[in-house]
CSV table of C-alpha atoms and ligand atoms in Angstrom, one decimal:
chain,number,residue,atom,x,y,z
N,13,UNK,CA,34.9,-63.4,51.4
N,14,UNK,CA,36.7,-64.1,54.3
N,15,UNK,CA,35.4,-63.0,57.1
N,16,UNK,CA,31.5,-61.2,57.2
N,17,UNK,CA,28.9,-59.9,59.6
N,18,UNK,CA,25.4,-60.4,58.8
N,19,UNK,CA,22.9,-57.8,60.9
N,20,UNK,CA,25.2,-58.2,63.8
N,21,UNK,CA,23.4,-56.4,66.8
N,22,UNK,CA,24.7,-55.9,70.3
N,23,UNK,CA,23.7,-54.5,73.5
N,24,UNK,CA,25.9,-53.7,76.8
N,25,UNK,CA,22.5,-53.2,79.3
N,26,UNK,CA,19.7,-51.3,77.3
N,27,UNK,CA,21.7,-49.8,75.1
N,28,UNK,CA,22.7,-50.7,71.9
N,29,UNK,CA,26.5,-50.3,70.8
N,30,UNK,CA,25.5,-52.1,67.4
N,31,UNK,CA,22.5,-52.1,65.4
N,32,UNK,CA,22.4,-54.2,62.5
N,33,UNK,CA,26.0,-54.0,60.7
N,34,UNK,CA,26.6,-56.0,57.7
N,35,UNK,CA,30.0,-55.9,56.2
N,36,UNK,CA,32.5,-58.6,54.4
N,37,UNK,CA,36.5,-58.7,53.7
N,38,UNK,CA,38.4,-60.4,51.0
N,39,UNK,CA,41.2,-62.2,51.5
N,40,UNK,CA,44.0,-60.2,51.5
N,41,UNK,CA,42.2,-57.3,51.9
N,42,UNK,CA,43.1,-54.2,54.2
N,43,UNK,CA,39.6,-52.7,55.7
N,44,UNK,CA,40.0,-49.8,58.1
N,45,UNK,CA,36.8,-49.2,60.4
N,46,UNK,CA,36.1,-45.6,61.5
N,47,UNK,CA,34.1,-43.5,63.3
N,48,UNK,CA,33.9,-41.2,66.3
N,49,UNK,CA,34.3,-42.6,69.8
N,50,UNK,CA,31.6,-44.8,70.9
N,51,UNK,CA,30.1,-46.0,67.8
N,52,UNK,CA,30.8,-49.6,68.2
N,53,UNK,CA,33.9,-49.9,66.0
N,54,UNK,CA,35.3,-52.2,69.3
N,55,UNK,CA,32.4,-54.2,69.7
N,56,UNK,CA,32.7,-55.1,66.0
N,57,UNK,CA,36.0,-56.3,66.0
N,58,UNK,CA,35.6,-58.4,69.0
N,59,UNK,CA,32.4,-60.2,67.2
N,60,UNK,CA,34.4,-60.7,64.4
N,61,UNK,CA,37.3,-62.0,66.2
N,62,UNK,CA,34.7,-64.1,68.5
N,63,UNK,CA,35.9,-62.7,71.3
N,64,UNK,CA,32.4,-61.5,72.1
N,65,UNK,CA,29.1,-63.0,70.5
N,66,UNK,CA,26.6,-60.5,69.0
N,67,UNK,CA,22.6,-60.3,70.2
N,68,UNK,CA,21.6,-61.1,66.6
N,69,UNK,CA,23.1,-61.3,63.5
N,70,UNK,CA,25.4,-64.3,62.1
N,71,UNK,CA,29.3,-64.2,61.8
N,72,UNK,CA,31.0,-66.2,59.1
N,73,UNK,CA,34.6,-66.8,58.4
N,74,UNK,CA,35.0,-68.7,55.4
N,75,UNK,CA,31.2,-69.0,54.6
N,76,UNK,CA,30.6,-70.8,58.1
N,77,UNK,CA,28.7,-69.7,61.1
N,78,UNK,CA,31.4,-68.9,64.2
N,79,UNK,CA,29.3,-66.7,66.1
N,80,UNK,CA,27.4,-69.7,67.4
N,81,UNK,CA,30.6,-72.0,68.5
N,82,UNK,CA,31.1,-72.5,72.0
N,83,UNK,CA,34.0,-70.8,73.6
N,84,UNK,CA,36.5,-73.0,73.4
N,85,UNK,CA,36.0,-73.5,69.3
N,86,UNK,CA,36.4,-69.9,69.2
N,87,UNK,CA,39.3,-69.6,71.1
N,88,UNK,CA,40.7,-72.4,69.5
N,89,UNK,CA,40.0,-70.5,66.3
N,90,UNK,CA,41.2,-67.2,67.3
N,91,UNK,CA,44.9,-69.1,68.1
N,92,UNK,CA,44.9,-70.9,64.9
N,93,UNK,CA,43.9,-68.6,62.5
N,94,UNK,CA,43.6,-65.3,63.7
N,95,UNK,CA,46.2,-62.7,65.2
N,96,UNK,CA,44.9,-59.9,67.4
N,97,UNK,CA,46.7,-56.4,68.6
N,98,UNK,CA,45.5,-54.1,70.8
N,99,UNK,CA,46.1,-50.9,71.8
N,100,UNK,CA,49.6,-51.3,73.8
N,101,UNK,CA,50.9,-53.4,76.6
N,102,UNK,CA,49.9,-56.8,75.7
N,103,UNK,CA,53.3,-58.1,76.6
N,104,UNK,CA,54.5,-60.8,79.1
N,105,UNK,CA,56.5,-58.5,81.2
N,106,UNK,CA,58.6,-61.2,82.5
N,107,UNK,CA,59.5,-62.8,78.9
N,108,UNK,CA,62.0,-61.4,76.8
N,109,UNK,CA,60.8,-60.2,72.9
N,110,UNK,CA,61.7,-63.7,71.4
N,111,UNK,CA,60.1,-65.6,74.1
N,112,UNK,CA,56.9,-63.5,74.0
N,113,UNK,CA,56.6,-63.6,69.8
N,114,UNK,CA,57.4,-67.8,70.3
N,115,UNK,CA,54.4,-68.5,73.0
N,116,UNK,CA,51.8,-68.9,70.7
N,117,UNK,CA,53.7,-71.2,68.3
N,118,UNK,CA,54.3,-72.6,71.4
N,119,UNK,CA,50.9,-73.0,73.0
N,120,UNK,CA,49.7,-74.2,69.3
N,121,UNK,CA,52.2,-77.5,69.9
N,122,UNK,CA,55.7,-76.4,68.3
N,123,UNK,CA,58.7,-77.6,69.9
N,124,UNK,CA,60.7,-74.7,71.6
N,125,UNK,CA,63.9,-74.5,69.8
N,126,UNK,CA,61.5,-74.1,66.4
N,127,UNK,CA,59.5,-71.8,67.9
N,128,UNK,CA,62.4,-69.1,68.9
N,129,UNK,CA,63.8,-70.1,65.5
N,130,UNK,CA,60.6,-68.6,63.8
N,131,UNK,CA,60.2,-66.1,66.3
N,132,UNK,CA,63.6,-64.8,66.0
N,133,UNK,CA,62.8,-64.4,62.0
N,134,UNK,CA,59.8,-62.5,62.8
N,135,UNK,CA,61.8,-60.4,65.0
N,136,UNK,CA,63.9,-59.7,62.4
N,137,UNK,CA,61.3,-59.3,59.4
N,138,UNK,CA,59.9,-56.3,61.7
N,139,UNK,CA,63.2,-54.4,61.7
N,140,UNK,CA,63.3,-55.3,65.5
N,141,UNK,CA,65.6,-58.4,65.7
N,142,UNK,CA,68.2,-56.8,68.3
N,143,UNK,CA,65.6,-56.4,70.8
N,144,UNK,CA,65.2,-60.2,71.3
N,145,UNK,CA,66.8,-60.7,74.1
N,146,UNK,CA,64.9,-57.4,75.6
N,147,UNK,CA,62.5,-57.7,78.1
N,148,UNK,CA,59.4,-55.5,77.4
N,149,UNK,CA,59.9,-52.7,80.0
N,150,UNK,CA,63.1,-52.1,78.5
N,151,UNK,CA,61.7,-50.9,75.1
N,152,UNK,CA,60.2,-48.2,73.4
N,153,UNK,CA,56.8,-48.4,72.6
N,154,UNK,CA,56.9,-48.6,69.0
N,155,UNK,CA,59.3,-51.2,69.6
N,156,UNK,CA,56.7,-53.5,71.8
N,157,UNK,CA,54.0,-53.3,68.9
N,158,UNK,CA,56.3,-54.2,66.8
N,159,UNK,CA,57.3,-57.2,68.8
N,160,UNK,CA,53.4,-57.5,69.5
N,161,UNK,CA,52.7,-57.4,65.9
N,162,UNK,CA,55.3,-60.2,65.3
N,163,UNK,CA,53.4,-62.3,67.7
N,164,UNK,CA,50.1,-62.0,66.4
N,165,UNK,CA,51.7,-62.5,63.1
N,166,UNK,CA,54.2,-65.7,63.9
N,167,UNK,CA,51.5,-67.9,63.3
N,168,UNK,CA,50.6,-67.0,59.8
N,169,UNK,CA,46.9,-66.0,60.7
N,170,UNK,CA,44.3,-66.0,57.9
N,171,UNK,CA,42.8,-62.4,59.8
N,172,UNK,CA,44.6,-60.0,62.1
N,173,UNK,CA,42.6,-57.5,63.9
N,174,UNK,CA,44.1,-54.4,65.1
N,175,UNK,CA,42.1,-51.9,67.6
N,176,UNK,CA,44.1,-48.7,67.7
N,177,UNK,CA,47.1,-50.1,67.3
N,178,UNK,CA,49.0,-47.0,67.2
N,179,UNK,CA,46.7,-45.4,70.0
N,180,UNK,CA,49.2,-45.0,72.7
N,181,UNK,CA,52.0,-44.3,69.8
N,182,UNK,CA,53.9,-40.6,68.4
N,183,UNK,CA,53.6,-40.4,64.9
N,184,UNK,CA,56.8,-41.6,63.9
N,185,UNK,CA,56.4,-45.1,65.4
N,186,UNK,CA,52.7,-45.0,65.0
N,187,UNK,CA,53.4,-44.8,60.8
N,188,UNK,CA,56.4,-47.8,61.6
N,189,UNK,CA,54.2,-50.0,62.9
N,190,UNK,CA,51.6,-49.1,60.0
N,191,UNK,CA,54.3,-49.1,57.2
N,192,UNK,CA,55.5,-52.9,58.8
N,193,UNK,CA,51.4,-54.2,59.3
N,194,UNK,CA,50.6,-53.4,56.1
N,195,UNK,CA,53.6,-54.7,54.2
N,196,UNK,CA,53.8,-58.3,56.6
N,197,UNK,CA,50.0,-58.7,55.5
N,198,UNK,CA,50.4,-58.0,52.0
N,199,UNK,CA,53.5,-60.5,52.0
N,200,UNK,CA,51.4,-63.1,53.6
N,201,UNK,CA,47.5,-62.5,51.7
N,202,UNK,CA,47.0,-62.1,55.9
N,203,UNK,CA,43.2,-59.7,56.1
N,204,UNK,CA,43.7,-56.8,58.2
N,205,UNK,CA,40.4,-55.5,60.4
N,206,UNK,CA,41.8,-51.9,61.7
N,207,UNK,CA,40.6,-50.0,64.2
N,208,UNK,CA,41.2,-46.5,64.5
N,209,UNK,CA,39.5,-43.1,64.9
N,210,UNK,CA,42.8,-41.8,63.3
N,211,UNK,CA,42.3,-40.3,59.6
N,212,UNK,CA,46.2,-40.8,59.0
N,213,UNK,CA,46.3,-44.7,60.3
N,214,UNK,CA,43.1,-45.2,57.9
N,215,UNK,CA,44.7,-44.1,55.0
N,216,UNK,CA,47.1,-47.2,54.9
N,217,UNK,CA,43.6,-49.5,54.1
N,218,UNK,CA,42.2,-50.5,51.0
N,219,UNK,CA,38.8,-49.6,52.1
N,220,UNK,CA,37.2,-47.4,54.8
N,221,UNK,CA,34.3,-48.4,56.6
N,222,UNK,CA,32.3,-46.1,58.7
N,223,UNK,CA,30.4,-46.5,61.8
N,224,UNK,CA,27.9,-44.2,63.8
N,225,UNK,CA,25.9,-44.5,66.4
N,226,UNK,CA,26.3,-48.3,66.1
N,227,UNK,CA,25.1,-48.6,62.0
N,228,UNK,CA,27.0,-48.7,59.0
N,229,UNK,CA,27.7,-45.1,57.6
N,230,UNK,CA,29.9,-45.3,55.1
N,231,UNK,CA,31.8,-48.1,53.2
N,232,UNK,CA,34.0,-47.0,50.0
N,233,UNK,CA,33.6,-50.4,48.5
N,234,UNK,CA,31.0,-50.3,46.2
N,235,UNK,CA,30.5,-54.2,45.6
N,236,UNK,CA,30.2,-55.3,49.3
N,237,UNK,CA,28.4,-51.3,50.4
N,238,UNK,CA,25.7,-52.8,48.7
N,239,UNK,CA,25.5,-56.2,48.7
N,240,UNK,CA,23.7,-56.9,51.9
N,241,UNK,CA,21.5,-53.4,51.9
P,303,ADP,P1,34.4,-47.5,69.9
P,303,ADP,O1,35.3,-48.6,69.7
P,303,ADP,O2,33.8,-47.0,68.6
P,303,ADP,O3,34.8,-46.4,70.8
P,303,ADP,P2,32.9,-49.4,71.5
P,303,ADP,O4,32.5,-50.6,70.7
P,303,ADP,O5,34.1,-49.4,72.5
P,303,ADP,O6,33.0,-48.1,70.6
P,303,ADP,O7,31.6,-48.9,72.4
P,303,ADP,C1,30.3,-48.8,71.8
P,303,ADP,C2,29.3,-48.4,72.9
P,303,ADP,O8,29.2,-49.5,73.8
P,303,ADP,C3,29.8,-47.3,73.8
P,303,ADP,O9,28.6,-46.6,74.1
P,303,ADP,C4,30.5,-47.9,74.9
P,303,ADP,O10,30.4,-47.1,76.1
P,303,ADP,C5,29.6,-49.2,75.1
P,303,ADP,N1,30.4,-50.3,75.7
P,303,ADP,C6,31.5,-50.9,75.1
P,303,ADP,N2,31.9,-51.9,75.9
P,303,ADP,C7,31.1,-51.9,77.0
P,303,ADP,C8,31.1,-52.7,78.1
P,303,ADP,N3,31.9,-53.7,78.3
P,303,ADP,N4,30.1,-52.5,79.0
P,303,ADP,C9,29.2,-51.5,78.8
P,303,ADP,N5,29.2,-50.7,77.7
P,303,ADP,C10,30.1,-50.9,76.8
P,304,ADP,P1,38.1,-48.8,73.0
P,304,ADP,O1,37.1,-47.9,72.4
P,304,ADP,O2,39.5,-48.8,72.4
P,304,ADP,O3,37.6,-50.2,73.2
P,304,ADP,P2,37.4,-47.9,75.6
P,304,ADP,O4,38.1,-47.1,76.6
P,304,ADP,O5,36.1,-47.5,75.0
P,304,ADP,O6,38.4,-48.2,74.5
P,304,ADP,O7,37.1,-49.4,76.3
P,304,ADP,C1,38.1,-50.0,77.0
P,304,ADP,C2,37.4,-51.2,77.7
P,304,ADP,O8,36.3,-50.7,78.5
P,304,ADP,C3,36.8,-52.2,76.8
P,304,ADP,O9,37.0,-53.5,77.3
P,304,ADP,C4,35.3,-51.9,76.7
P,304,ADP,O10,34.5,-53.0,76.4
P,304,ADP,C5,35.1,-51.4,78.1
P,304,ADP,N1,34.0,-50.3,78.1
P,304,ADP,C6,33.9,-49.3,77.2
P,304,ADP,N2,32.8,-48.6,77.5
P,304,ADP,C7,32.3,-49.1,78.7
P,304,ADP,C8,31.2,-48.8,79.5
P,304,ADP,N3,30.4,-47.7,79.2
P,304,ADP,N4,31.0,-49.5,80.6
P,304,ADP,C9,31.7,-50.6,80.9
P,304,ADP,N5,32.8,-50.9,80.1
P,304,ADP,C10,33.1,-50.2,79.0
């Protein structure tokens, strides 16, 4: 397994958003997480992304503990071997598309003229390479998750987690950036965590997960449904 919860609870004041969820992802794997608004589906992905640290419960990624690293281990860990996507407008407004997709590379110690090298491949692997001069108010946006996902992407993570990542998209751009996730994982052997209470988005997983009322409803893999009970 790549990444797994263990009893993860959490609590925002006195009540809980998570009660106890245990769940695990190959590598290479494609896991959609559903489930009416509310149930925790956010608050799981930022635990497993170590953006927040559960009440209880153990995170491990790669069959080590993360959820108790300080913040800056996390953080260090989230740039080196995870890519994150949110819902829209994670951009640097000011930076054109190549310069936005190269900052990470960037940040992580790569030289600039490799960096917008790479980034201008990435550009181009997501159908999107004309934008790159573009600054991000200048595009559509399906277009800036596309050059979002080539950012969280450019560094070859081991996990990307998506949160509704085609939640401020139409339909036709929602299902590009879907068709483009899912094949630029599957190239890689990149794990996908997906957010998303839409039925259509979920249907490009492997496996659907299902939350309520902060516990584990539903998972349609038999092997890991039961393996922590
Ligand atoms: P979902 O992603 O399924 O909509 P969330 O994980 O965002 O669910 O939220 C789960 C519960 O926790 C909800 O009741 C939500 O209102 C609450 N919650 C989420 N984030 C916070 C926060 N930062 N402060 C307080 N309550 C929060
Ligand atoms: P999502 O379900 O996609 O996270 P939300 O609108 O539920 O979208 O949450 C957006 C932001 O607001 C998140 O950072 C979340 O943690 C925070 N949030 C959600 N619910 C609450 C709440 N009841 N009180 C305070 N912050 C919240």
């Amino acid at each position: 397994m790549i990444i797994e919860t263990r009893a993860v609870t959490k609590s925002y004041g006195p009540s809980p958003a998570l009660r106890g969820v245990s769940l695990a992802l190959r590598q290479g794997e494609i896991v959609a997480v559903t489930g009416p608004s509310g149930c925790g589906k956010s608050t799981l992905l930022h635990l497993m992304a170590g953006i927040l640290r559960p009440d209880g419960g153990e995170v491990l990624y790669r069959g080590a503990r993360i959820d108790d690293l300080g913040e800056a281990r996390r953080s260090l860990l989230r740039r080196t071997d995870f890519g994150v996507l949110f819902q829209f407008g994670q951009l640097v407004a000011e930076l054109p598309a190549v310069e936005n997709v190269a900052l990470p590379l960037m940040l992580g110690g790569t030289g600039r003229r490799q960096a917008t090298a790479q980034a201008a491949d990435w550009l181009d692997r997501l159908g999107v390479a004309e934008l790159a001069k573009q600054l991000p108010g200048e595009m559509s946006g399906g277009q800036q998750q596309r050059v979002a996902l080539a950012r969280a992407l450019v560094t070859g993570p081991k996990v990307l987690f998506a949160d509704e990542p085609t939640g401020a998209l139409d339909t036709l751009a929602g299902e590009m950036v879907m068709g483009h996730m899912v094949r630029a994982a599957r190239t890689q052997g990149t794990s996908v965590m997906l957010v998303t209470h839409d039925a259509t988005v979920a249907a490009y997983a492997d496996r659907e997960i299902r939350l309520r009322d902060g516990m584990l409803e539903s998972d349609d893999d038999a092997l890991t449904g039961s393996a922590w009970g």
